[in-house]
Amino acid sequence: MDKTPKGNVNRDGIRLYTPEDYSGMHSAGALAAEILDRIAPLVVPGVSTGELDAAIEGMVEEAGATSATIGYKGYQHASCISINHVVCHGIPGVKRLKDGDILNIDVTVIVDGWFGDTSRMYVAGTLSRKAERLIQVTHDALFKGIEAVKPGNTFGDIGHAIQTYVEANRMSVVRDFCGHGLGRVFHAPPNVLHYGRAGTGPRLEEGMFFTIEPMVNLGRPETKVLADDWTAVTRDKSLSAQFEHSVGVTADGVEIFTLSPTDKFHPTY
């Protein structure tokens, strides 16, 4: 039996944080979630993704925090904004939202050395029925994955819960991107796959911090990365959606660090 002390790295290379570390993650996660709440009224037809990003950067600075993405591997923005068939890592710029666009906004902040990472879907104007269904299935798939988080379960249980739910709704889970460990670093082991077989992969232990962030496509799961080396799109141009929470494994379950303070995580609730 693994007797790794809390605060050390376990045999799978995954850091186990201490009970005191949860408060730091809650502070960072709360700020990231608050920023995504505050940006919601600005997501309207006609606004540019660059304008949304500038507002987000201002909110990070106003809070006295740091953007984790500005300067990360050369990236120069406080958010990723992914519209319609963009799966993830969409770069903010001059593109203006049109009526009916759906978009994911992903924000990561650093507060007192802790990383808060979350994303959610937004709608500009009128939501189509097929987009509404995609958003709902993706949202619910995230929470199916979160429900599988407790000590003794495996990372394969998380992926299996997400995959089976999505595929039962005749959609597909993106395989090319995954969740990740975080804490006092942006990305760390483990890779959190959003598909897989139950009972496989490392076992979940108290003190693990990581993101769950399923990307779900209306069409096939394949993606491609554009020439900018960031923007990932669906190969078949089908709509894609994503929701992300940062979580910690507790003694008997899970804590979500990035809950919306005003319950705006779902765009139509």
PDB file of C-alpha atoms in Angstrom:
ATOM      1  CA  MET A   1       0.000   0.000   0.000  1.00  0.00           C
ATOM      2  CA  ASP A   2       1.310   3.483  -0.915  1.00  0.00           C
ATOM      3  CA  LYS A   3       2.260   5.376   2.264  1.00  0.00           C
ATOM      4  CA  THR A   4       3.364   8.597   0.518  1.00  0.00           C
ATOM      5  CA  PRO A   5       3.077  11.512   2.976  1.00  0.00           C
ATOM      6  CA  LYS A   6       0.738  14.307   1.938  1.00  0.00           C
ATOM      7  CA  GLY A   7       2.637  17.074   0.150  1.00  0.00           C
ATOM      8  CA  ASN A   8       4.900  14.591  -1.631  1.00  0.00           C
ATOM      9  CA  VAL A   9       4.742  12.947  -5.040  1.00  0.00           C
ATOM     10  CA  ASN A  10       3.183   9.498  -5.175  1.00  0.00           C
ATOM     11  CA  ARG A  11       4.424   6.503  -7.154  1.00  0.00           C
ATOM     12  CA  ASP A  12       2.557   7.677 -10.255  1.00  0.00           C
ATOM     13  CA  GLY A  13       4.379  11.020 -10.217  1.00  0.00           C
ATOM     14  CA  ILE A  14       1.298  12.894  -8.982  1.00  0.00           C
ATOM     15  CA  ARG A  15       1.722  15.464  -6.223  1.00  0.00           C
ATOM     16  CA  LEU A  16      -0.404  15.041  -3.112  1.00  0.00           C
ATOM     17  CA  TYR A  17      -1.137  18.393  -1.504  1.00  0.00           C
ATOM     18  CA  THR A  18      -1.798  19.036   2.176  1.00  0.00           C
ATOM     19  CA  PRO A  19      -5.160  19.892   3.772  1.00  0.00           C
ATOM     20  CA  GLU A  20      -3.934  23.475   4.204  1.00  0.00           C
ATOM     21  CA  ASP A  21      -3.386  23.796   0.445  1.00  0.00           C
ATOM     22  CA  TYR A  22      -7.096  23.551  -0.375  1.00  0.00           C
ATOM     23  CA  SER A  23      -7.738  27.116   0.783  1.00  0.00           C
ATOM     24  CA  GLY A  24      -5.166  28.471  -1.674  1.00  0.00           C
ATOM     25  CA  MET A  25      -6.814  26.609  -4.519  1.00  0.00           C
ATOM     26  CA  HIS A  26     -10.242  27.870  -3.455  1.00  0.00           C
ATOM     27  CA  SER A  27      -8.975  31.476  -3.545  1.00  0.00           C
ATOM     28  CA  ALA A  28      -7.467  31.122  -7.015  1.00  0.00           C
ATOM     29  CA  GLY A  29     -10.442  29.189  -8.340  1.00  0.00           C
ATOM     30  CA  ALA A  30     -12.931  31.673  -6.920  1.00  0.00           C
ATOM     31  CA  LEU A  31     -11.253  34.570  -8.715  1.00  0.00           C
ATOM     32  CA  ALA A  32     -11.177  32.737 -12.048  1.00  0.00           C
ATOM     33  CA  ALA A  33     -14.861  31.852 -11.660  1.00  0.00           C
ATOM     34  CA  GLU A  34     -15.772  35.401 -10.662  1.00  0.00           C
ATOM     35  CA  ILE A  35     -14.067  36.771 -13.773  1.00  0.00           C
ATOM     36  CA  LEU A  36     -16.061  34.387 -15.974  1.00  0.00           C
ATOM     37  CA  ASP A  37     -19.242  35.525 -14.212  1.00  0.00           C
ATOM     38  CA  ARG A  38     -18.393  39.184 -14.796  1.00  0.00           C
ATOM     39  CA  ILE A  39     -17.590  38.735 -18.483  1.00  0.00           C
ATOM     40  CA  ALA A  40     -20.991  37.160 -19.237  1.00  0.00           C
ATOM     41  CA  PRO A  41     -22.923  40.429 -19.839  1.00  0.00           C
ATOM     42  CA  LEU A  42     -20.290  41.516 -22.378  1.00  0.00           C
ATOM     43  CA  VAL A  43     -20.784  38.454 -24.594  1.00  0.00           C
ATOM     44  CA  VAL A  44     -23.138  39.906 -27.215  1.00  0.00           C
ATOM     45  CA  PRO A  45     -23.262  40.033 -31.009  1.00  0.00           C
ATOM     46  CA  GLY A  46     -20.840  42.638 -32.325  1.00  0.00           C
ATOM     47  CA  VAL A  47     -18.234  42.482 -29.565  1.00  0.00           C
ATOM     48  CA  SER A  48     -14.776  41.322 -30.609  1.00  0.00           C
ATOM     49  CA  THR A  49     -12.923  38.526 -28.864  1.00  0.00           C
ATOM     50  CA  GLY A  50     -10.057  40.969 -28.352  1.00  0.00           C
ATOM     51  CA  GLU A  51     -12.370  43.313 -26.456  1.00  0.00           C
ATOM     52  CA  LEU A  52     -13.501  40.454 -24.231  1.00  0.00           C
ATOM     53  CA  ASP A  53      -9.897  39.489 -23.550  1.00  0.00           C
ATOM     54  CA  ALA A  54      -8.944  43.077 -22.691  1.00  0.00           C
ATOM     55  CA  ALA A  55     -11.796  43.180 -20.178  1.00  0.00           C
ATOM     56  CA  ILE A  56     -10.600  39.910 -18.646  1.00  0.00           C
ATOM     57  CA  GLU A  57      -7.030  41.178 -18.402  1.00  0.00           C
ATOM     58  CA  GLY A  58      -8.320  44.283 -16.643  1.00  0.00           C
ATOM     59  CA  MET A  59     -10.252  42.177 -14.125  1.00  0.00           C
ATOM     60  CA  VAL A  60      -7.151  40.105 -13.348  1.00  0.00           C
ATOM     61  CA  GLU A  61      -5.096  43.260 -12.756  1.00  0.00           C
ATOM     62  CA  GLU A  62      -7.870  44.846 -10.690  1.00  0.00           C
ATOM     63  CA  ALA A  63      -7.812  41.811  -8.381  1.00  0.00           C
ATOM     64  CA  GLY A  64      -4.040  42.091  -7.911  1.00  0.00           C
ATOM     65  CA  ALA A  65      -3.592  38.662  -9.459  1.00  0.00           C
ATOM     66  CA  THR A  66      -1.515  37.412 -12.396  1.00  0.00           C
ATOM     67  CA  SER A  67      -2.658  35.883 -15.669  1.00  0.00           C
ATOM     68  CA  ALA A  68      -1.111  32.442 -16.080  1.00  0.00           C
ATOM     69  CA  THR A  69      -1.458  32.529 -19.854  1.00  0.00           C
ATOM     70  CA  ILE A  70       0.209  35.848 -20.713  1.00  0.00           C
ATOM     71  CA  GLY A  71       3.756  34.851 -21.614  1.00  0.00           C
ATOM     72  CA  TYR A  72       3.048  31.103 -21.371  1.00  0.00           C
ATOM     73  CA  LYS A  73       4.986  29.513 -24.258  1.00  0.00           C
ATOM     74  CA  GLY A  74       4.801  32.858 -26.033  1.00  0.00           C
ATOM     75  CA  TYR A  75       1.026  33.277 -25.672  1.00  0.00           C
ATOM     76  CA  GLN A  76       0.069  36.931 -25.190  1.00  0.00           C
ATOM     77  CA  HIS A  77      -3.534  36.935 -23.950  1.00  0.00           C
ATOM     78  CA  ALA A  78      -5.367  36.590 -20.630  1.00  0.00           C
ATOM     79  CA  SER A  79      -7.854  34.094 -22.046  1.00  0.00           C
ATOM     80  CA  CYS A  80      -8.509  31.590 -24.793  1.00  0.00           C
ATOM     81  CA  ILE A  81     -11.770  32.232 -26.659  1.00  0.00           C
ATOM     82  CA  SER A  82     -12.985  29.403 -28.892  1.00  0.00           C
ATOM     83  CA  ILE A  83     -15.970  30.017 -31.169  1.00  0.00           C
ATOM     84  CA  ASN A  84     -18.286  27.427 -32.784  1.00  0.00           C
ATOM     85  CA  HIS A  85     -16.051  24.770 -34.417  1.00  0.00           C
ATOM     86  CA  VAL A  86     -12.938  25.893 -32.524  1.00  0.00           C
ATOM     87  CA  VAL A  87     -12.310  23.169 -29.952  1.00  0.00           C
ATOM     88  CA  CYS A  88      -9.844  25.013 -27.705  1.00  0.00           C
ATOM     89  CA  HIS A  89      -7.002  27.565 -27.550  1.00  0.00           C
ATOM     90  CA  GLY A  90      -8.738  30.132 -29.752  1.00  0.00           C
ATOM     91  CA  ILE A  91      -6.684  33.350 -29.820  1.00  0.00           C
ATOM     92  CA  PRO A  92      -8.565  36.594 -29.036  1.00  0.00           C
ATOM     93  CA  GLY A  93      -8.423  39.216 -31.790  1.00  0.00           C
ATOM     94  CA  VAL A  94     -10.488  41.315 -34.167  1.00  0.00           C
ATOM     95  CA  LYS A  95     -13.153  38.682 -34.878  1.00  0.00           C
ATOM     96  CA  ARG A  96     -16.591  39.927 -33.845  1.00  0.00           C
ATOM     97  CA  LEU A  97     -19.303  37.663 -32.503  1.00  0.00           C
ATOM     98  CA  LYS A  98     -22.365  37.030 -34.647  1.00  0.00           C
ATOM     99  CA  ASP A  99     -25.881  36.237 -33.493  1.00  0.00           C
ATOM    100  CA  GLY A 100     -26.048  32.553 -32.617  1.00  0.00           C
ATOM    101  CA  ASP A 101     -22.321  32.053 -32.007  1.00  0.00           C
ATOM    102  CA  ILE A 102     -21.375  29.802 -29.110  1.00  0.00           C
ATOM    103  CA  LEU A 103     -18.014  30.228 -27.458  1.00  0.00           C
ATOM    104  CA  ASN A 104     -15.841  28.847 -24.713  1.00  0.00           C
ATOM    105  CA  ILE A 105     -13.861  31.303 -22.585  1.00  0.00           C
ATOM    106  CA  ASP A 106     -10.951  29.786 -20.646  1.00  0.00           C
ATOM    107  CA  VAL A 107      -9.180  31.749 -17.889  1.00  0.00           C
ATOM    108  CA  THR A 108      -6.321  30.812 -15.580  1.00  0.00           C
ATOM    109  CA  VAL A 109      -5.147  33.132 -12.810  1.00  0.00           C
ATOM    110  CA  ILE A 110      -2.399  32.947 -10.206  1.00  0.00           C
ATOM    111  CA  VAL A 111      -3.278  34.048  -6.669  1.00  0.00           C
ATOM    112  CA  ASP A 112      -0.534  33.831  -4.016  1.00  0.00           C
ATOM    113  CA  GLY A 113       1.211  31.188  -6.115  1.00  0.00           C
ATOM    114  CA  TRP A 114      -1.874  29.023  -6.668  1.00  0.00           C
ATOM    115  CA  PHE A 115      -3.377  28.437 -10.115  1.00  0.00           C
ATOM    116  CA  GLY A 116      -7.131  28.701 -10.724  1.00  0.00           C
ATOM    117  CA  ASP A 117      -8.175  27.274 -14.097  1.00  0.00           C
ATOM    118  CA  THR A 118     -11.732  27.144 -15.447  1.00  0.00           C
ATOM    119  CA  SER A 119     -13.733  27.562 -18.634  1.00  0.00           C
ATOM    120  CA  ARG A 120     -17.359  27.627 -19.624  1.00  0.00           C
ATOM    121  CA  MET A 121     -19.652  28.184 -22.585  1.00  0.00           C
ATOM    122  CA  TYR A 122     -21.372  31.434 -23.588  1.00  0.00           C
ATOM    123  CA  VAL A 123     -23.961  32.327 -26.210  1.00  0.00           C
ATOM    124  CA  ALA A 124     -24.078  35.506 -28.302  1.00  0.00           C
ATOM    125  CA  GLY A 125     -27.698  36.270 -29.100  1.00  0.00           C
ATOM    126  CA  THR A 126     -30.088  33.488 -30.064  1.00  0.00           C
ATOM    127  CA  LEU A 127     -29.127  29.893 -29.282  1.00  0.00           C
ATOM    128  CA  SER A 128     -29.912  27.226 -31.881  1.00  0.00           C
ATOM    129  CA  ARG A 129     -31.487  23.963 -30.773  1.00  0.00           C
ATOM    130  CA  LYS A 130     -28.508  21.829 -31.821  1.00  0.00           C
ATOM    131  CA  ALA A 131     -26.054  24.140 -30.052  1.00  0.00           C
ATOM    132  CA  GLU A 132     -28.233  24.142 -26.943  1.00  0.00           C
ATOM    133  CA  ARG A 133     -28.201  20.355 -26.852  1.00  0.00           C
ATOM    134  CA  LEU A 134     -24.425  20.218 -27.375  1.00  0.00           C
ATOM    135  CA  ILE A 135     -23.860  22.656 -24.511  1.00  0.00           C
ATOM    136  CA  GLN A 136     -26.170  20.701 -22.210  1.00  0.00           C
ATOM    137  CA  VAL A 137     -24.534  17.342 -22.933  1.00  0.00           C
ATOM    138  CA  THR A 138     -21.040  18.797 -22.457  1.00  0.00           C
ATOM    139  CA  HIS A 139     -22.014  20.460 -19.178  1.00  0.00           C
ATOM    140  CA  ASP A 140     -23.600  17.283 -17.862  1.00  0.00           C
ATOM    141  CA  ALA A 141     -20.644  15.159 -19.037  1.00  0.00           C
ATOM    142  CA  LEU A 142     -18.283  17.275 -16.929  1.00  0.00           C
ATOM    143  CA  PHE A 143     -20.380  16.615 -13.847  1.00  0.00           C
ATOM    144  CA  LYS A 144     -20.586  12.884 -14.660  1.00  0.00           C
ATOM    145  CA  GLY A 145     -16.788  12.939 -14.561  1.00  0.00           C
ATOM    146  CA  ILE A 146     -16.693  14.908 -11.321  1.00  0.00           C
ATOM    147  CA  GLU A 147     -19.117  12.427  -9.710  1.00  0.00           C
ATOM    148  CA  ALA A 148     -16.512   9.699 -10.314  1.00  0.00           C
ATOM    149  CA  VAL A 149     -13.874  11.541  -8.250  1.00  0.00           C
ATOM    150  CA  LYS A 150     -13.261   9.916  -4.870  1.00  0.00           C
ATOM    151  CA  PRO A 151     -10.374   8.044  -3.272  1.00  0.00           C
ATOM    152  CA  GLY A 152     -10.033   4.503  -4.571  1.00  0.00           C
ATOM    153  CA  ASN A 153     -11.556   5.216  -7.966  1.00  0.00           C
ATOM    154  CA  THR A 154      -9.269   5.606 -10.973  1.00  0.00           C
ATOM    155  CA  PHE A 155      -8.711   8.238 -13.634  1.00  0.00           C
ATOM    156  CA  GLY A 156     -10.131   5.700 -16.074  1.00  0.00           C
ATOM    157  CA  ASP A 157     -13.397   5.869 -14.136  1.00  0.00           C
ATOM    158  CA  ILE A 158     -13.560   9.631 -14.818  1.00  0.00           C
ATOM    159  CA  GLY A 159     -12.939   9.211 -18.537  1.00  0.00           C
ATOM    160  CA  HIS A 160     -15.342   6.295 -18.812  1.00  0.00           C
ATOM    161  CA  ALA A 161     -18.154   8.234 -17.138  1.00  0.00           C
ATOM    162  CA  ILE A 162     -17.702  11.136 -19.555  1.00  0.00           C
ATOM    163  CA  GLN A 163     -17.292   9.049 -22.702  1.00  0.00           C
ATOM    164  CA  THR A 164     -20.247   6.757 -22.126  1.00  0.00           C
ATOM    165  CA  TYR A 165     -22.562   9.679 -21.415  1.00  0.00           C
ATOM    166  CA  VAL A 166     -21.451  11.669 -24.457  1.00  0.00           C
ATOM    167  CA  GLU A 167     -21.610   8.734 -26.853  1.00  0.00           C
ATOM    168  CA  ALA A 168     -25.037   7.717 -25.529  1.00  0.00           C
ATOM    169  CA  ASN A 169     -26.136  11.159 -26.737  1.00  0.00           C
ATOM    170  CA  ARG A 170     -24.626  10.497 -30.197  1.00  0.00           C
ATOM    171  CA  MET A 171     -21.791  12.999 -29.838  1.00  0.00           C
ATOM    172  CA  SER A 172     -18.034  12.467 -29.606  1.00  0.00           C
ATOM    173  CA  VAL A 173     -15.312  13.192 -27.054  1.00  0.00           C
ATOM    174  CA  VAL A 174     -12.140  14.890 -28.287  1.00  0.00           C
ATOM    175  CA  ARG A 175      -9.088  12.670 -27.694  1.00  0.00           C
ATOM    176  CA  ASP A 176      -6.340  15.114 -28.635  1.00  0.00           C
ATOM    177  CA  PHE A 177      -6.565  17.283 -25.487  1.00  0.00           C
ATOM    178  CA  CYS A 178      -7.041  16.424 -21.835  1.00  0.00           C
ATOM    179  CA  GLY A 179      -7.215  17.753 -18.311  1.00  0.00           C
ATOM    180  CA  HIS A 180      -4.114  18.087 -16.161  1.00  0.00           C
ATOM    181  CA  GLY A 181      -2.722  18.337 -12.685  1.00  0.00           C
ATOM    182  CA  LEU A 182      -2.240  21.809 -11.243  1.00  0.00           C
ATOM    183  CA  GLY A 183      -1.645  23.566  -7.936  1.00  0.00           C
ATOM    184  CA  ARG A 184       1.449  25.698  -7.608  1.00  0.00           C
ATOM    185  CA  VAL A 185       2.157  24.940 -11.264  1.00  0.00           C
ATOM    186  CA  PHE A 186      -0.003  25.387 -14.365  1.00  0.00           C
ATOM    187  CA  HIS A 187       0.392  21.901 -15.823  1.00  0.00           C
ATOM    188  CA  ALA A 188       1.607  18.779 -14.030  1.00  0.00           C
ATOM    189  CA  PRO A 189       0.860  15.039 -13.930  1.00  0.00           C
ATOM    190  CA  PRO A 190      -1.584  13.439 -14.332  1.00  0.00           C
ATOM    191  CA  ASN A 191      -3.082  13.714 -17.796  1.00  0.00           C
ATOM    192  CA  VAL A 192      -6.838  13.508 -17.222  1.00  0.00           C
ATOM    193  CA  LEU A 193      -8.347  11.775 -20.248  1.00  0.00           C
ATOM    194  CA  HIS A 194     -12.026  12.305 -20.987  1.00  0.00           C
ATOM    195  CA  TYR A 195     -12.448   8.781 -22.347  1.00  0.00           C
ATOM    196  CA  GLY A 196     -11.259   5.393 -21.212  1.00  0.00           C
ATOM    197  CA  ARG A 197     -12.023   2.131 -19.473  1.00  0.00           C
ATOM    198  CA  ALA A 198     -13.343   1.955 -15.931  1.00  0.00           C
ATOM    199  CA  GLY A 199     -10.834   0.690 -13.396  1.00  0.00           C
ATOM    200  CA  THR A 200      -7.756   1.689 -15.396  1.00  0.00           C
ATOM    201  CA  GLY A 201      -5.097   4.326 -14.766  1.00  0.00           C
ATOM    202  CA  PRO A 202      -3.715   5.726 -11.513  1.00  0.00           C
ATOM    203  CA  ARG A 203      -5.847   5.551  -8.399  1.00  0.00           C
ATOM    204  CA  LEU A 204      -7.317   8.741  -7.006  1.00  0.00           C
ATOM    205  CA  GLU A 205      -5.916   9.793  -3.641  1.00  0.00           C
ATOM    206  CA  GLU A 206      -6.724  12.565  -1.205  1.00  0.00           C
ATOM    207  CA  GLY A 207      -4.634  15.644  -1.977  1.00  0.00           C
ATOM    208  CA  MET A 208      -4.647  15.360  -5.778  1.00  0.00           C
ATOM    209  CA  PHE A 209      -5.519  18.586  -7.621  1.00  0.00           C
ATOM    210  CA  PHE A 210      -6.424  18.521 -11.322  1.00  0.00           C
ATOM    211  CA  THR A 211      -8.750  19.837 -14.011  1.00  0.00           C
ATOM    212  CA  ILE A 212     -11.547  17.991 -15.768  1.00  0.00           C
ATOM    213  CA  GLU A 213     -12.387  19.762 -19.038  1.00  0.00           C
ATOM    214  CA  PRO A 214     -14.172  17.608 -21.626  1.00  0.00           C
ATOM    215  CA  MET A 215     -14.388  18.872 -25.190  1.00  0.00           C
ATOM    216  CA  VAL A 216     -17.392  17.442 -27.020  1.00  0.00           C
ATOM    217  CA  ASN A 217     -18.103  17.605 -30.763  1.00  0.00           C
ATOM    218  CA  LEU A 218     -21.443  17.301 -32.530  1.00  0.00           C
ATOM    219  CA  GLY A 219     -19.609  15.417 -35.274  1.00  0.00           C
ATOM    220  CA  ARG A 220     -16.466  13.300 -35.244  1.00  0.00           C
ATOM    221  CA  PRO A 221     -13.775  13.641 -32.542  1.00  0.00           C
ATOM    222  CA  GLU A 222     -10.814  14.470 -34.797  1.00  0.00           C
ATOM    223  CA  THR A 223      -9.174  17.891 -34.520  1.00  0.00           C
ATOM    224  CA  LYS A 224      -6.413  19.815 -36.252  1.00  0.00           C
ATOM    225  CA  VAL A 225      -4.249  22.697 -35.074  1.00  0.00           C
ATOM    226  CA  LEU A 226      -4.090  25.742 -37.352  1.00  0.00           C
ATOM    227  CA  ALA A 227      -0.951  27.472 -38.597  1.00  0.00           C
ATOM    228  CA  ASP A 228      -0.839  29.766 -35.544  1.00  0.00           C
ATOM    229  CA  ASP A 229       0.180  26.646 -33.526  1.00  0.00           C
ATOM    230  CA  TRP A 230      -2.556  27.300 -30.964  1.00  0.00           C
ATOM    231  CA  THR A 231      -6.060  27.192 -32.420  1.00  0.00           C
ATOM    232  CA  ALA A 232      -7.550  23.675 -32.531  1.00  0.00           C
ATOM    233  CA  VAL A 233     -10.622  23.093 -34.695  1.00  0.00           C
ATOM    234  CA  THR A 234     -12.867  20.158 -35.534  1.00  0.00           C
ATOM    235  CA  ARG A 235     -11.721  18.507 -38.761  1.00  0.00           C
ATOM    236  CA  ASP A 236     -15.302  18.114 -39.977  1.00  0.00           C
ATOM    237  CA  LYS A 237     -16.228  21.734 -39.014  1.00  0.00           C
ATOM    238  CA  SER A 238     -18.867  20.480 -36.571  1.00  0.00           C
ATOM    239  CA  LEU A 239     -19.710  22.527 -33.490  1.00  0.00           C
ATOM    240  CA  SER A 240     -17.655  21.905 -30.345  1.00  0.00           C
ATOM    241  CA  ALA A 241     -18.219  22.778 -26.686  1.00  0.00           C
ATOM    242  CA  GLN A 242     -16.196  22.574 -23.475  1.00  0.00           C
ATOM    243  CA  PHE A 243     -16.630  23.112 -19.732  1.00  0.00           C
ATOM    244  CA  GLU A 244     -13.811  22.983 -17.182  1.00  0.00           C
ATOM    245  CA  HIS A 245     -13.518  22.859 -13.418  1.00  0.00           C
ATOM    246  CA  SER A 246     -10.471  22.564 -11.165  1.00  0.00           C
ATOM    247  CA  VAL A 247     -11.036  19.988  -8.428  1.00  0.00           C
ATOM    248  CA  GLY A 248      -9.350  18.420  -5.423  1.00  0.00           C
ATOM    249  CA  VAL A 249      -9.761  14.887  -4.107  1.00  0.00           C
ATOM    250  CA  THR A 250     -10.905  14.859  -0.476  1.00  0.00           C
ATOM    251  CA  ALA A 251     -10.993  12.070   2.100  1.00  0.00           C
ATOM    252  CA  ASP A 252     -14.440  11.004   0.955  1.00  0.00           C
ATOM    253  CA  GLY A 253     -15.051  12.670  -2.419  1.00  0.00           C
ATOM    254  CA  VAL A 254     -14.271  15.871  -4.266  1.00  0.00           C
ATOM    255  CA  GLU A 255     -14.167  19.647  -3.856  1.00  0.00           C
ATOM    256  CA  ILE A 256     -14.717  21.943  -6.847  1.00  0.00           C
ATOM    257  CA  PHE A 257     -12.459  24.995  -6.596  1.00  0.00           C
ATOM    258  CA  THR A 258     -13.977  26.968  -9.485  1.00  0.00           C
ATOM    259  CA  LEU A 259     -17.695  27.107  -8.706  1.00  0.00           C
ATOM    260  CA  SER A 260     -19.491  30.173 -10.065  1.00  0.00           C
ATOM    261  CA  PRO A 261     -20.216  32.534  -7.149  1.00  0.00           C
ATOM    262  CA  THR A 262     -23.489  33.592  -8.791  1.00  0.00           C
ATOM    263  CA  ASP A 263     -24.419  30.206 -10.310  1.00  0.00           C
ATOM    264  CA  LYS A 264     -23.739  31.311 -13.905  1.00  0.00           C
ATOM    265  CA  PHE A 265     -21.592  28.326 -14.916  1.00  0.00           C
ATOM    266  CA  HIS A 266     -24.289  27.108 -17.342  1.00  0.00           C
ATOM    267  CA  PRO A 267     -25.077  29.853 -19.892  1.00  0.00           C
ATOM    268  CA  THR A 268     -28.839  29.313 -20.024  1.00  0.00           C
ATOM    269  CA  TYR A 269     -29.689  28.477 -16.385  1.00  0.00           C
TER     270      TYR A 269
END
